[in-house]
C-alpha cells in the first residue's frame, strides 16, 4: 500500500532550529530563473553534493547577502592548486561566520574586483566551468563555526513541488541473500539492511532526471528504527559526512547509488515495515509492507 501526504513535521523541526541559529532568516535566490538540477547531499559517485546545482541557462548570479570578498578565482587564471571542480568561483563571507560560494561561473564573467558586496550585486554569470555537465551555478552555504555545509533550501524561498517523490523498489539484504520486499514476501531471519531505489523528480523535464531526497524515515512493527536527514554535511580530514550522525558516503549510498535506509533485526513471524521519503517542501511518499520472516 502506498500513502501520500504533504506534511511531515518531524522532518522539518531540525531545519527550523538550524534557521533560528543563523544570522539570517531567509535568503533570496542567486539567480532569477531557478531550475534545480542537483540537490544537497546527492550522490556524485565519490562525494556528496555540498550545495545546489541551479540551471536555467546563462544568467547573472547575484550575492544573496551583504558580505566581504573572501576569495575569487577565474578558471585557468594560473596553475596553482585551486579546486578545479568549482571552475570559476567566488566566495563571500557574511555575518555569523557564514560563507556563500558561487561556482561553475562562466570564465571571464567575474565582476570588477572589490572588497565589499551588497545583496543583489552581480558576482558573475552562470557557466560551464570546472567539473560541470552543462550551464548552471553551483551554490553552497558554509558555516565556519561548525565546519559544515548547510542545505541552502533551509533558507531559500520555497519552490513549488508538483510531483511526489518515488520509492521504486525496496530490497532486504541479509548476508549474501537479497530479497525484493513485497506484501506477502517471505524473507530470512537475522540482521538485515534495507536498501531502496528512491528519488525525487526534476520538475521541468519529461524524461527521468532523478534528484536527491531531504528525509528518510523507517519503522518496523510500529517502532522507528532509522532516520536520515539531508540537512548538513560535516567537514573533517578533507571528507564530508552527513548530518549529526556523521555518516560517510558509503553508509548512505550503495556503489549503485541506491539509498541505504538502515538496518533492522528480523525475527521469525509476521512483520510490518513502513518506509517514508520526502522532499524538502513536504511532499511525501510512504510504502508499507506486511511480510513473513522465516525461521
mmCIF file of C-alpha atoms in Angstrom:
data_model
loop_
_atom_site.group_PDB
_atom_site.id
_atom_site.type_symbol
_atom_site.label_atom_id
_atom_site.label_comp_id
_atom_site.label_asym_id
_atom_site.label_seq_id
_atom_site.Cartn_x
_atom_site.Cartn_y
_atom_site.Cartn_z
ATOM 1 C CA UNK A 1 0.000 0.000 0.000
ATOM 2 C CA UNK A 2 1.250 3.482 -0.865
ATOM 3 C CA UNK A 3 0.148 6.511 1.134
ATOM 4 C CA UNK A 4 0.973 10.069 0.068
ATOM 5 C CA UNK A 5 0.896 13.067 2.397
ATOM 6 C CA UNK A 6 2.022 16.686 2.211
ATOM 7 C CA UNK A 7 3.200 17.206 5.786
ATOM 8 C CA UNK A 8 5.915 15.592 7.850
ATOM 9 C CA UNK A 9 6.601 17.958 10.709
ATOM 10 C CA UNK A 10 9.129 15.710 12.413
ATOM 11 C CA UNK A 11 11.452 16.110 9.437
ATOM 12 C CA UNK A 12 11.097 19.900 9.482
ATOM 13 C CA UNK A 13 11.942 20.550 13.142
ATOM 14 C CA UNK A 14 15.776 20.229 12.873
ATOM 15 C CA UNK A 15 15.826 22.669 9.949
ATOM 16 C CA UNK A 16 13.705 25.201 11.828
ATOM 17 C CA UNK A 17 16.177 25.055 14.701
ATOM 18 C CA UNK A 18 19.053 25.461 12.256
ATOM 19 C CA UNK A 19 17.490 28.504 10.618
ATOM 20 C CA UNK A 20 16.839 30.128 14.005
ATOM 21 C CA UNK A 21 20.532 29.811 14.862
ATOM 22 C CA UNK A 22 21.718 31.630 11.746
ATOM 23 C CA UNK A 23 22.032 35.404 11.401
ATOM 24 C CA UNK A 24 19.521 35.455 8.555
ATOM 25 C CA UNK A 25 16.021 34.035 8.292
ATOM 26 C CA UNK A 26 15.745 33.829 4.528
ATOM 27 C CA UNK A 27 17.914 34.426 1.521
ATOM 28 C CA UNK A 28 16.961 35.394 -1.988
ATOM 29 C CA UNK A 29 17.852 33.078 -4.838
ATOM 30 C CA UNK A 30 21.202 33.855 -6.511
ATOM 31 C CA UNK A 31 19.628 33.613 -9.984
ATOM 32 C CA UNK A 32 16.322 34.748 -11.448
ATOM 33 C CA UNK A 33 15.420 31.538 -13.289
ATOM 34 C CA UNK A 34 15.558 28.661 -10.815
ATOM 35 C CA UNK A 35 15.698 25.087 -12.071
ATOM 36 C CA UNK A 36 17.200 22.708 -9.526
ATOM 37 C CA UNK A 37 19.266 20.083 -11.325
ATOM 38 C CA UNK A 38 21.258 18.783 -8.351
ATOM 39 C CA UNK A 39 20.247 18.585 -4.686
ATOM 40 C CA UNK A 40 22.171 18.853 -1.443
ATOM 41 C CA UNK A 41 23.662 15.570 -0.255
ATOM 42 C CA UNK A 42 23.093 13.826 -3.569
ATOM 43 C CA UNK A 43 25.479 11.015 -4.525
ATOM 44 C CA UNK A 44 28.063 12.230 -7.039
ATOM 45 C CA UNK A 45 29.952 8.960 -7.365
ATOM 46 C CA UNK A 46 32.779 9.665 -4.937
ATOM 47 C CA UNK A 47 31.365 12.528 -2.886
ATOM 48 C CA UNK A 48 28.262 14.214 -1.564
ATOM 49 C CA UNK A 49 26.995 17.255 -3.448
ATOM 50 C CA UNK A 50 27.706 20.043 -0.938
ATOM 51 C CA UNK A 51 25.177 22.562 -2.259
ATOM 52 C CA UNK A 52 22.636 23.063 -5.019
ATOM 53 C CA UNK A 53 23.183 22.949 -8.764
ATOM 54 C CA UNK A 54 20.808 25.503 -10.268
ATOM 55 C CA UNK A 55 20.176 25.531 -14.007
ATOM 56 C CA UNK A 56 18.125 27.912 -16.080
ATOM 57 C CA UNK A 57 20.618 28.815 -18.779
ATOM 58 C CA UNK A 58 23.226 31.531 -18.834
ATOM 59 C CA UNK A 59 22.166 34.273 -16.414
ATOM 60 C CA UNK A 60 23.517 36.708 -13.854
ATOM 61 C CA UNK A 61 24.476 35.290 -10.466
ATOM 62 C CA UNK A 62 23.971 37.694 -7.573
ATOM 63 C CA UNK A 63 25.027 37.938 -3.937
ATOM 64 C CA UNK A 64 22.295 36.661 -1.611
ATOM 65 C CA UNK A 65 23.562 38.638 1.395
ATOM 66 C CA UNK A 66 25.847 41.608 2.019
ATOM 67 C CA UNK A 67 29.358 40.347 2.551
ATOM 68 C CA UNK A 68 33.080 40.734 2.067
ATOM 69 C CA UNK A 69 35.135 39.056 -0.615
ATOM 70 C CA UNK A 70 36.957 36.043 0.816
ATOM 71 C CA UNK A 71 38.255 34.587 -2.451
ATOM 72 C CA UNK A 72 37.706 34.644 -6.193
ATOM 73 C CA UNK A 73 39.223 32.594 -8.972
ATOM 74 C CA UNK A 74 38.780 32.590 -12.732
ATOM 75 C CA UNK A 75 39.394 29.229 -14.408
ATOM 76 C CA UNK A 76 42.903 28.860 -15.876
ATOM 77 C CA UNK A 77 43.920 32.109 -14.214
ATOM 78 C CA UNK A 78 47.011 30.270 -13.007
ATOM 79 C CA UNK A 79 48.126 26.695 -12.408
ATOM 80 C CA UNK A 80 48.171 26.633 -8.637
ATOM 81 C CA UNK A 81 46.309 24.074 -6.559
ATOM 82 C CA UNK A 82 42.935 25.771 -6.858
ATOM 83 C CA UNK A 83 39.871 23.454 -6.534
ATOM 84 C CA UNK A 84 39.295 22.820 -10.227
ATOM 85 C CA UNK A 85 35.879 21.247 -9.680
ATOM 86 C CA UNK A 86 34.398 24.661 -8.927
ATOM 87 C CA UNK A 87 35.723 26.185 -12.130
ATOM 88 C CA UNK A 88 35.437 29.962 -11.924
ATOM 89 C CA UNK A 89 34.061 30.785 -8.492
ATOM 90 C CA UNK A 90 33.686 33.436 -5.839
ATOM 91 C CA UNK A 91 33.411 33.169 -2.039
ATOM 92 C CA UNK A 92 31.778 35.820 0.144
ATOM 93 C CA UNK A 93 31.963 35.969 3.947
ATOM 94 C CA UNK A 94 28.924 37.185 5.867
ATOM 95 C CA UNK A 95 27.986 37.979 9.459
ATOM 96 C CA UNK A 96 27.843 34.985 11.767
ATOM 97 C CA UNK A 97 30.850 33.335 10.092
ATOM 98 C CA UNK A 98 28.706 32.184 7.192
ATOM 99 C CA UNK A 99 30.165 31.873 3.692
ATOM 100 C CA UNK A 100 28.386 31.574 0.359
ATOM 101 C CA UNK A 101 30.133 30.041 -2.637
ATOM 102 C CA UNK A 102 29.050 30.509 -6.253
ATOM 103 C CA UNK A 103 30.864 28.151 -8.604
ATOM 104 C CA UNK A 104 30.986 26.898 -12.222
ATOM 105 C CA UNK A 105 30.677 30.537 -13.338
ATOM 106 C CA UNK A 106 31.393 31.497 -16.912
ATOM 107 C CA UNK A 107 35.087 32.105 -17.489
ATOM 108 C CA UNK A 108 35.828 35.827 -17.643
ATOM 109 C CA UNK A 109 32.411 36.815 -16.238
ATOM 110 C CA UNK A 110 33.509 37.678 -12.701
ATOM 111 C CA UNK A 111 32.704 41.301 -11.947
ATOM 112 C CA UNK A 112 35.211 44.023 -11.064
ATOM 113 C CA UNK A 113 37.414 43.184 -8.100
ATOM 114 C CA UNK A 114 36.101 44.830 -4.932
ATOM 115 C CA UNK A 115 36.176 44.174 -1.209
ATOM 116 C CA UNK A 116 32.515 44.505 -0.191
ATOM 117 C CA UNK A 117 29.343 43.350 -1.872
ATOM 118 C CA UNK A 118 25.747 44.329 -1.246
ATOM 119 C CA UNK A 119 22.904 41.846 -1.538
ATOM 120 C CA UNK A 120 21.944 41.716 -5.209
ATOM 121 C CA UNK A 121 25.368 42.693 -6.563
ATOM 122 C CA UNK A 122 26.362 40.686 -9.632
ATOM 123 C CA UNK A 123 29.064 38.100 -8.933
ATOM 124 C CA UNK A 124 29.314 36.694 -12.447
ATOM 125 C CA UNK A 125 27.379 34.642 -14.981
ATOM 126 C CA UNK A 126 26.338 31.013 -14.628
ATOM 127 C CA UNK A 127 28.546 28.870 -16.811
ATOM 128 C CA UNK A 128 30.039 25.500 -17.611
ATOM 129 C CA UNK A 129 33.482 25.605 -15.989
ATOM 130 C CA UNK A 130 35.096 23.096 -13.661
ATOM 131 C CA UNK A 131 33.571 19.631 -13.319
ATOM 132 C CA UNK A 132 30.341 20.669 -14.974
ATOM 133 C CA UNK A 133 27.986 18.900 -17.381
ATOM 134 C CA UNK A 134 26.125 21.987 -18.521
ATOM 135 C CA UNK A 135 25.451 25.641 -17.814
ATOM 136 C CA UNK A 136 24.460 26.225 -14.184
ATOM 137 C CA UNK A 137 25.618 27.778 -10.926
ATOM 138 C CA UNK A 138 26.797 25.665 -8.035
ATOM 139 C CA UNK A 139 25.624 27.411 -4.858
ATOM 140 C CA UNK A 140 26.870 26.392 -1.397
ATOM 141 C CA UNK A 141 26.327 27.689 2.116
ATOM 142 C CA UNK A 142 29.135 27.061 4.622
ATOM 143 C CA UNK A 143 29.103 27.557 8.384
ATOM 144 C CA UNK A 144 32.640 28.186 9.669
ATOM 145 C CA UNK A 145 31.536 27.815 13.286
ATOM 146 C CA UNK A 146 30.544 24.158 12.839
ATOM 147 C CA UNK A 147 32.781 23.405 9.818
ATOM 148 C CA UNK A 148 29.755 22.223 7.887
ATOM 149 C CA UNK A 149 27.912 22.826 4.651
ATOM 150 C CA UNK A 150 24.224 23.582 5.200
ATOM 151 C CA UNK A 151 21.331 22.704 2.930
ATOM 152 C CA UNK A 152 20.605 26.001 1.127
ATOM 153 C CA UNK A 153 16.952 25.035 0.766
ATOM 154 C CA UNK A 154 16.565 25.602 4.510
ATOM 155 C CA UNK A 155 16.829 29.360 3.871
ATOM 156 C CA UNK A 156 15.922 29.923 0.234
ATOM 157 C CA UNK A 157 12.332 30.796 -0.743
ATOM 158 C CA UNK A 158 10.231 27.753 -1.497
ATOM 159 C CA UNK A 159 9.954 26.303 -4.981
ATOM 160 C CA UNK A 160 6.641 24.622 -5.771
ATOM 161 C CA UNK A 161 6.731 20.828 -5.868
ATOM 162 C CA UNK A 162 4.262 19.343 -8.336
ATOM 163 C CA UNK A 163 5.232 15.668 -8.014
ATOM 164 C CA UNK A 164 5.613 13.277 -5.129
ATOM 165 C CA UNK A 165 8.990 11.587 -4.557
ATOM 166 C CA UNK A 166 9.242 7.975 -5.667
ATOM 167 C CA UNK A 167 10.019 4.714 -3.904
ATOM 168 C CA UNK A 168 10.566 2.463 -6.899
ATOM 169 C CA UNK A 169 11.678 -0.680 -5.072
ATOM 170 C CA UNK A 170 12.786 -1.810 -1.643
ATOM 171 C CA UNK A 171 15.336 -4.554 -1.043
ATOM 172 C CA UNK A 172 16.216 -6.506 2.080
ATOM 173 C CA UNK A 173 19.800 -7.778 2.217
ATOM 174 C CA UNK A 174 20.872 -10.486 4.696
ATOM 175 C CA UNK A 175 24.380 -11.825 4.146
ATOM 176 C CA UNK A 176 24.586 -12.987 0.539
ATOM 177 C CA UNK A 177 20.787 -13.039 0.135
ATOM 178 C CA UNK A 178 18.853 -10.089 -1.288
ATOM 179 C CA UNK A 179 15.051 -10.147 -1.438
ATOM 180 C CA UNK A 180 12.748 -7.630 -3.114
ATOM 181 C CA UNK A 181 10.316 -6.640 -0.404
ATOM 182 C CA UNK A 182 6.642 -7.032 -1.297
ATOM 183 C CA UNK A 183 3.455 -7.676 0.605
ATOM 184 C CA UNK A 184 3.327 -11.370 1.378
ATOM 185 C CA UNK A 185 7.050 -11.882 0.785
ATOM 186 C CA UNK A 186 8.981 -14.426 2.817
ATOM 187 C CA UNK A 187 12.411 -13.322 3.982
ATOM 188 C CA UNK A 188 15.133 -14.956 6.110
ATOM 189 C CA UNK A 189 15.521 -14.008 9.760
ATOM 190 C CA UNK A 190 18.544 -12.130 11.087
ATOM 191 C CA UNK A 191 20.083 -8.681 10.895
ATOM 192 C CA UNK A 192 19.131 -7.138 7.574
ATOM 193 C CA UNK A 193 19.915 -3.969 5.669
ATOM 194 C CA UNK A 194 17.035 -2.195 3.934
ATOM 195 C CA UNK A 195 18.007 -0.612 0.628
ATOM 196 C CA UNK A 196 15.722 1.487 -1.569
ATOM 197 C CA UNK A 197 15.684 2.906 -5.056
ATOM 198 C CA UNK A 198 14.100 6.210 -4.109
ATOM 199 C CA UNK A 199 14.382 9.709 -5.517
ATOM 200 C CA UNK A 200 12.629 12.984 -6.220
ATOM 201 C CA UNK A 201 11.740 14.264 -9.687
ATOM 202 C CA UNK A 202 13.204 17.176 -11.561
ATOM 203 C CA UNK A 203 10.085 19.207 -12.292
ATOM 204 C CA UNK A 204 10.827 20.805 -15.664
ATOM 205 C CA UNK A 205 11.623 17.850 -17.945
ATOM 206 C CA UNK A 206 9.545 14.953 -19.264
ATOM 207 C CA UNK A 207 12.338 12.388 -19.055
ATOM 208 C CA UNK A 208 13.661 10.867 -15.836
ATOM 209 C CA UNK A 209 16.192 13.087 -14.099
ATOM 210 C CA UNK A 210 16.291 11.826 -10.507
ATOM 211 C CA UNK A 211 17.117 14.214 -7.691
ATOM 212 C CA UNK A 212 18.028 13.518 -4.093
ATOM 213 C CA UNK A 213 15.656 13.461 -1.144
ATOM 214 C CA UNK A 214 15.523 15.530 2.019
ATOM 215 C CA UNK A 215 14.327 12.969 4.561
ATOM 216 C CA UNK A 216 14.008 9.220 5.003
ATOM 217 C CA UNK A 217 12.272 7.508 7.906
ATOM 218 C CA UNK A 218 11.787 3.795 8.533
ATOM 219 C CA UNK A 219 9.872 1.869 11.172
ATOM 220 C CA UNK A 220 9.473 -1.834 11.869
ATOM 221 C CA UNK A 221 6.477 -3.265 13.735
ATOM 222 C CA UNK A 222 5.433 0.145 14.997
ATOM 223 C CA UNK A 223 8.878 1.327 16.178
ATOM 224 C CA UNK A 224 11.027 3.858 14.355
ATOM 225 C CA UNK A 225 14.395 2.265 13.612
ATOM 226 C CA UNK A 226 16.174 4.835 11.438
ATOM 227 C CA UNK A 227 16.010 8.378 10.127
ATOM 228 C CA UNK A 228 18.218 10.225 7.649
ATOM 229 C CA UNK A 229 18.139 13.986 7.131
ATOM 230 C CA UNK A 230 19.988 15.708 4.306
ATOM 231 C CA UNK A 231 20.373 18.917 6.303
ATOM 232 C CA UNK A 232 24.129 19.363 6.756
ATOM 233 C CA UNK A 233 27.488 17.931 5.731
ATOM 234 C CA UNK A 234 30.236 17.947 8.337
ATOM 235 C CA UNK A 235 33.798 18.521 7.160
ATOM 236 C CA UNK A 236 36.702 16.626 8.758
ATOM 237 C CA UNK A 237 40.069 15.483 7.396
ATOM 238 C CA UNK A 238 39.139 16.549 3.881
ATOM 239 C CA UNK A 239 35.989 14.395 3.794
ATOM 240 C CA UNK A 240 32.310 15.151 4.215
ATOM 241 C CA UNK A 241 29.868 13.193 6.347
ATOM 242 C CA UNK A 242 26.118 13.582 6.539
ATOM 243 C CA UNK A 243 24.262 15.175 9.423
ATOM 244 C CA UNK A 244 24.625 14.785 13.155
ATOM 245 C CA UNK A 245 25.218 11.059 12.694
ATOM 246 C CA UNK A 246 28.311 11.869 10.606
ATOM 247 C CA UNK A 247 27.511 9.212 8.033
ATOM 248 C CA UNK A 248 30.163 8.736 5.319
ATOM 249 C CA UNK A 249 29.108 8.435 1.695
ATOM 250 C CA UNK A 250 29.329 4.626 1.734
ATOM 251 C CA UNK A 251 26.929 4.448 4.683
ATOM 252 C CA UNK A 252 24.284 6.472 2.824
ATOM 253 C CA UNK A 253 24.529 5.104 -0.728
ATOM 254 C CA UNK A 254 25.480 1.793 -2.295
ATOM 255 C CA UNK A 255 28.003 1.727 -5.137
ATOM 256 C CA UNK A 256 24.993 1.597 -7.492
ATOM 257 C CA UNK A 257 23.613 4.799 -5.968
ATOM 258 C CA UNK A 258 20.781 3.136 -4.045
ATOM 259 C CA UNK A 259 19.817 4.526 -0.662
ATOM 260 C CA UNK A 260 20.876 2.671 2.479
ATOM 261 C CA UNK A 261 17.845 3.182 4.725
ATOM 262 C CA UNK A 262 19.169 1.407 7.808
ATOM 263 C CA UNK A 263 19.391 -1.992 9.441
ATOM 264 C CA UNK A 264 16.680 -3.996 11.192
ATOM 265 C CA UNK A 265 16.581 -7.169 13.253
ATOM 266 C CA UNK A 266 14.129 -9.585 11.620
ATOM 267 C CA UNK A 267 12.661 -12.204 13.933
ATOM 268 C CA UNK A 268 10.552 -15.189 12.880
ATOM 269 C CA UNK A 269 6.878 -14.398 12.408
ATOM 270 C CA UNK A 270 4.853 -11.632 10.811
ATOM 271 C CA UNK A 271 6.403 -8.177 10.380
ATOM 272 C CA UNK A 272 5.302 -4.815 9.085
ATOM 273 C CA UNK A 273 7.767 -2.268 7.662
ATOM 274 C CA UNK A 274 6.982 1.353 6.798
ATOM 275 C CA UNK A 275 9.350 3.449 4.678
ATOM 276 C CA UNK A 276 8.696 7.170 4.150
ATOM 277 C CA UNK A 277 10.642 9.588 1.958
ATOM 278 C CA UNK A 278 10.072 13.290 1.496
ATOM 279 C CA UNK A 279 11.404 16.197 -0.468
ATOM 280 C CA UNK A 280 12.299 19.489 1.161
ATOM 281 C CA UNK A 281 8.894 21.068 0.554
ATOM 282 C CA UNK A 282 6.836 18.472 2.390
ATOM 283 C CA UNK A 283 5.735 16.169 -0.413
ATOM 284 C CA UNK A 284 5.983 12.670 0.974
ATOM 285 C CA UNK A 285 5.588 9.107 -0.212
ATOM 286 C CA UNK A 286 5.132 6.172 2.150
ATOM 287 C CA UNK A 287 5.188 2.477 1.385
ATOM 288 C CA UNK A 288 4.113 -0.232 3.789
ATOM 289 C CA UNK A 289 4.950 -3.939 3.588
ATOM 290 C CA UNK A 290 3.491 -6.855 5.536
ATOM 291 C CA UNK A 291 5.678 -9.943 5.177
ATOM 292 C CA UNK A 292 6.738 -13.164 6.886
ATOM 293 C CA UNK A 293 10.139 -13.778 8.425
ATOM 294 C CA UNK A 294 11.192 -17.420 8.141
ATOM 295 C CA UNK A 295 12.921 -19.387 10.888
#
